[in-house]
Amino acid sequence: MTGREGQSEHPNHRAAGGEGVASGREAAGGGAGWKPAPQDSPRGQGEGKRPRRSGWARAGERVIEGVIRTSGVSAVLFVLAIFFFVFREAAPVLFGGEHFKLLPFLFSVEWYPTSASNVRYGTLALTVGTFSVTALAMVLAVPFGLGAAVFVSEFCGPRLKETLKVVIELLAAIPSVVWGFIGLTVMSRLIVHFTGAPVGVNLLNGGIILALMSVPIIVSIGEDALKAVPDSYREAGLALGATRWQLVYRVLLPAARNGLLAAVLLGVGRAVGETMAVLMATGHAVNLPLGVFDSVRTLTANVAAELGEAPAGSDHYRVLFLTGVLLFSLTFVVNLVADLVIRGWRRK
Amino acid sequence: MVGVLAVLLGSGCGRRNQASVVIQNKGSDTMVNLAQAWAEAYREVTTDVAIEVSGGGSGVGIAALMRGTIDLANSSRDIKPREVEEVRRHTGCEPEEVIAGYDALAIFVHRDNPLEVITFEQLSAIFREDGPVTRWSQLGVQVPGCRRDQIIRVSRQSSSGTYEFFRERVMQQRDFKLGSLDMNGSKEVVELVGNTPCAIGYSGMGYANGRVKMLRVAARSDGPAVAPTLESTLSQRYPIARSLHLYTLGEPTGALRDYLDWILSEAGQRVVRDCGYVPVRLGGGAP
């Protein structure tokens, strides 16, 4: 039993660790720990079977090993480099911009980057906009996404399953500007017609569009996580007399917990980082939303709309880069917290 | 040979003026439709010169002129003294200006909105920071289809020439009220207003369509309210009109000179009128 459990724990573990963002650090650590193995095993086995390995083969091995190691390390390097360059563009305004102060930047809603009399850079409304749109999108997307993943993985027949998977992948391939266009034209009219909201491009519109965009990701990764739960779990559950629903609820969901959380986090990542669709669907208004029918503006959309016309090197330009740093930090914190949550669960 | 090249490269201010058959044209979003219409019509005049047009905003056009990546910048506002200074410093040339037409900035509301006339004072009260007007009933109208009575302000992104022009002319440089929907193009403003009964917005007169209504505008509360039309703009009775500029580096020569001359000719000015703007001079057959 113990041996089987150890074995079966393995694929599940991998499914959770493989899904990037949250546990990227772990994957890199795993790579480093793994390094001696390929060196040892060819030598150990090879000396018996193939006593004369040519120097070329060994050199080739070295090169390949080097390439693989570089790719592993480069992931970390790229992230650091991106942060460094974005921060370098932003730094001058942080340490002595004329109209810039850190506290209003973080906690004021007044965003007047090109004011003629009183320039103010407050991003609170944008941060709140980003979080509210993302939260609304997740409230809509997570139940649908996970539900669809459970259905595709556990309940539907093989033919329907293939069809559904193809369609869902097709959904994931729709470019964001097309989603934005749907939000701007179709969705906004529907919202005005059915709810009587004063304007159709608002928080609700952006949330629905983002939910539609993240559901395919949540479904395909969630389904992989469920698939990684070994069949022996299902067999054991059924043998104990569990119904299918009990099996899903009591056995599969807890067993695939990490993978499902990773699926949700990737969905969050897509929603936070999305630019074009929210720019078109949310109304792009600097506004603290009091309800789902208020228009908002997100950090990403603000950068996209303004960076093109901010003169390079001006305070406005640098503050937009600082907005990028802020976004980067926020996503980092979200990922870190999620990572810690996963670790806490594992230890239990 | 080297000498000839050096003469070719060193002469004049523009970019590859002598040999160029492609004129790069960039700038104001307000003017991008007009510039494209010009480029298309000019293709019938000569096939030797191609004109590539892109938008981005007045500031983007002038910045690109400064970097020497384009030949002709469109701007819906006057070039700023600071920009003239930067052009001089970067290129050693003076920016040369041509006025190619006029644009009347219309105030758009949904076609079902019963409002007909608006004053600068009311516009400012709606749009400026701490302006007291937020509901249609405060202007004495009830808008059918707008159940909550709330005024939805449709504006432009803060770097656009239209935004700056409206702020300068209507609000005396005071800031906009936060919470307006800032669109990234002139057409988007009119589209959104056409879809939204509660909305009011400003955009180029040329973008009007059947779903919106243009208001008559009075600069002073006791003054006359003027509708945005060709004549009222030309006679400068319409209060929110501005000139459409083209900027070149130094005195234009060669193909660029020919193109600018054609724009100011009757054929070029007809294109201006067809796009919904006001030509510099009313030629024969003006309405």
XYZ file of C-alpha atoms in Angstrom, chain B residues 34-136:
103
model
C -8.569 62.803 -44.140
C -4.915 61.935 -44.741
C -5.906 58.546 -46.113
C -8.477 60.100 -48.417
C -5.810 62.520 -49.667
C -3.375 59.685 -50.256
C -5.955 57.722 -52.212
C -7.033 60.634 -54.352
C -3.427 61.572 -55.019
C -2.773 58.120 -56.440
C -4.968 59.130 -59.361
C -2.908 62.257 -59.910
C 0.445 60.486 -60.042
C 1.483 56.871 -59.639
C 5.128 57.770 -58.990
C 4.527 58.788 -55.407
C 3.059 56.568 -52.727
C 1.880 58.062 -49.455
C 1.856 55.889 -46.356
C -0.484 57.150 -43.670
C -0.706 56.199 -40.012
C -2.307 57.711 -36.925
C -1.256 57.688 -33.281
C -1.930 61.258 -32.205
C -0.657 64.739 -32.960
C 2.178 64.423 -30.465
C 3.281 61.106 -31.960
C 3.441 62.639 -35.432
C 5.573 65.567 -34.302
C 7.838 63.263 -32.289
C 8.325 61.053 -35.361
C 9.144 64.113 -37.461
C 11.740 64.995 -34.842
C 13.317 61.551 -35.106
C 13.305 61.801 -38.896
C 11.251 58.655 -39.463
C 8.519 60.480 -41.385
C 8.298 63.287 -43.960
C 5.019 64.878 -43.049
C 3.325 65.193 -39.650
C -0.401 65.789 -39.225
C -1.426 67.766 -36.186
C -4.829 68.918 -35.042
C -3.245 71.440 -32.678
C -0.565 74.105 -33.010
C 2.956 72.848 -32.521
C 4.132 73.800 -29.035
C 7.107 76.156 -28.595
C 8.850 73.373 -26.679
C 8.379 71.021 -29.627
C 9.752 73.608 -32.089
C 12.763 73.886 -29.817
C 13.235 70.107 -29.752
C 12.866 69.791 -33.528
C 15.596 72.439 -33.928
C 17.864 70.701 -31.455
C 17.405 67.208 -32.934
C 17.454 68.002 -36.636
C 18.818 71.530 -37.010
C 15.767 72.430 -39.078
C 12.731 74.626 -38.594
C 9.349 72.870 -38.701
C 7.322 74.413 -41.538
C 3.578 74.679 -41.158
C 0.752 74.445 -43.696
C -2.901 74.900 -42.715
C -4.878 72.438 -44.792
C -8.377 72.873 -43.405
C -10.462 73.422 -40.295
C -12.106 71.063 -37.867
C -15.156 71.934 -35.877
C -15.301 69.983 -32.621
C -18.937 68.989 -32.301
C -20.716 68.174 -29.039
C -22.525 64.881 -29.557
C -25.498 63.451 -27.695
C -27.715 60.474 -28.478
C -30.292 61.275 -31.154
C -33.170 60.713 -28.679
C -31.804 63.376 -26.347
C -34.144 66.399 -26.402
C -31.324 68.862 -25.650
C -30.572 71.239 -28.560
C -28.340 73.985 -27.206
C -25.452 73.957 -24.771
C -23.240 76.728 -23.458
C -19.544 76.639 -22.611
C -20.542 77.196 -19.013
C -22.748 74.098 -18.997
C -20.141 72.021 -20.818
C -17.541 73.043 -18.307
C -19.874 72.255 -15.409
C -20.376 68.789 -16.864
C -16.793 67.971 -17.745
C -14.460 69.861 -15.390
C -13.177 68.642 -12.063
C -15.616 69.730 -9.293
C -18.127 70.759 -11.962
C -21.564 70.487 -10.318
C -23.606 68.996 -13.184
C -23.876 65.191 -13.109
C -27.521 64.597 -14.060
C -29.503 65.431 -17.158
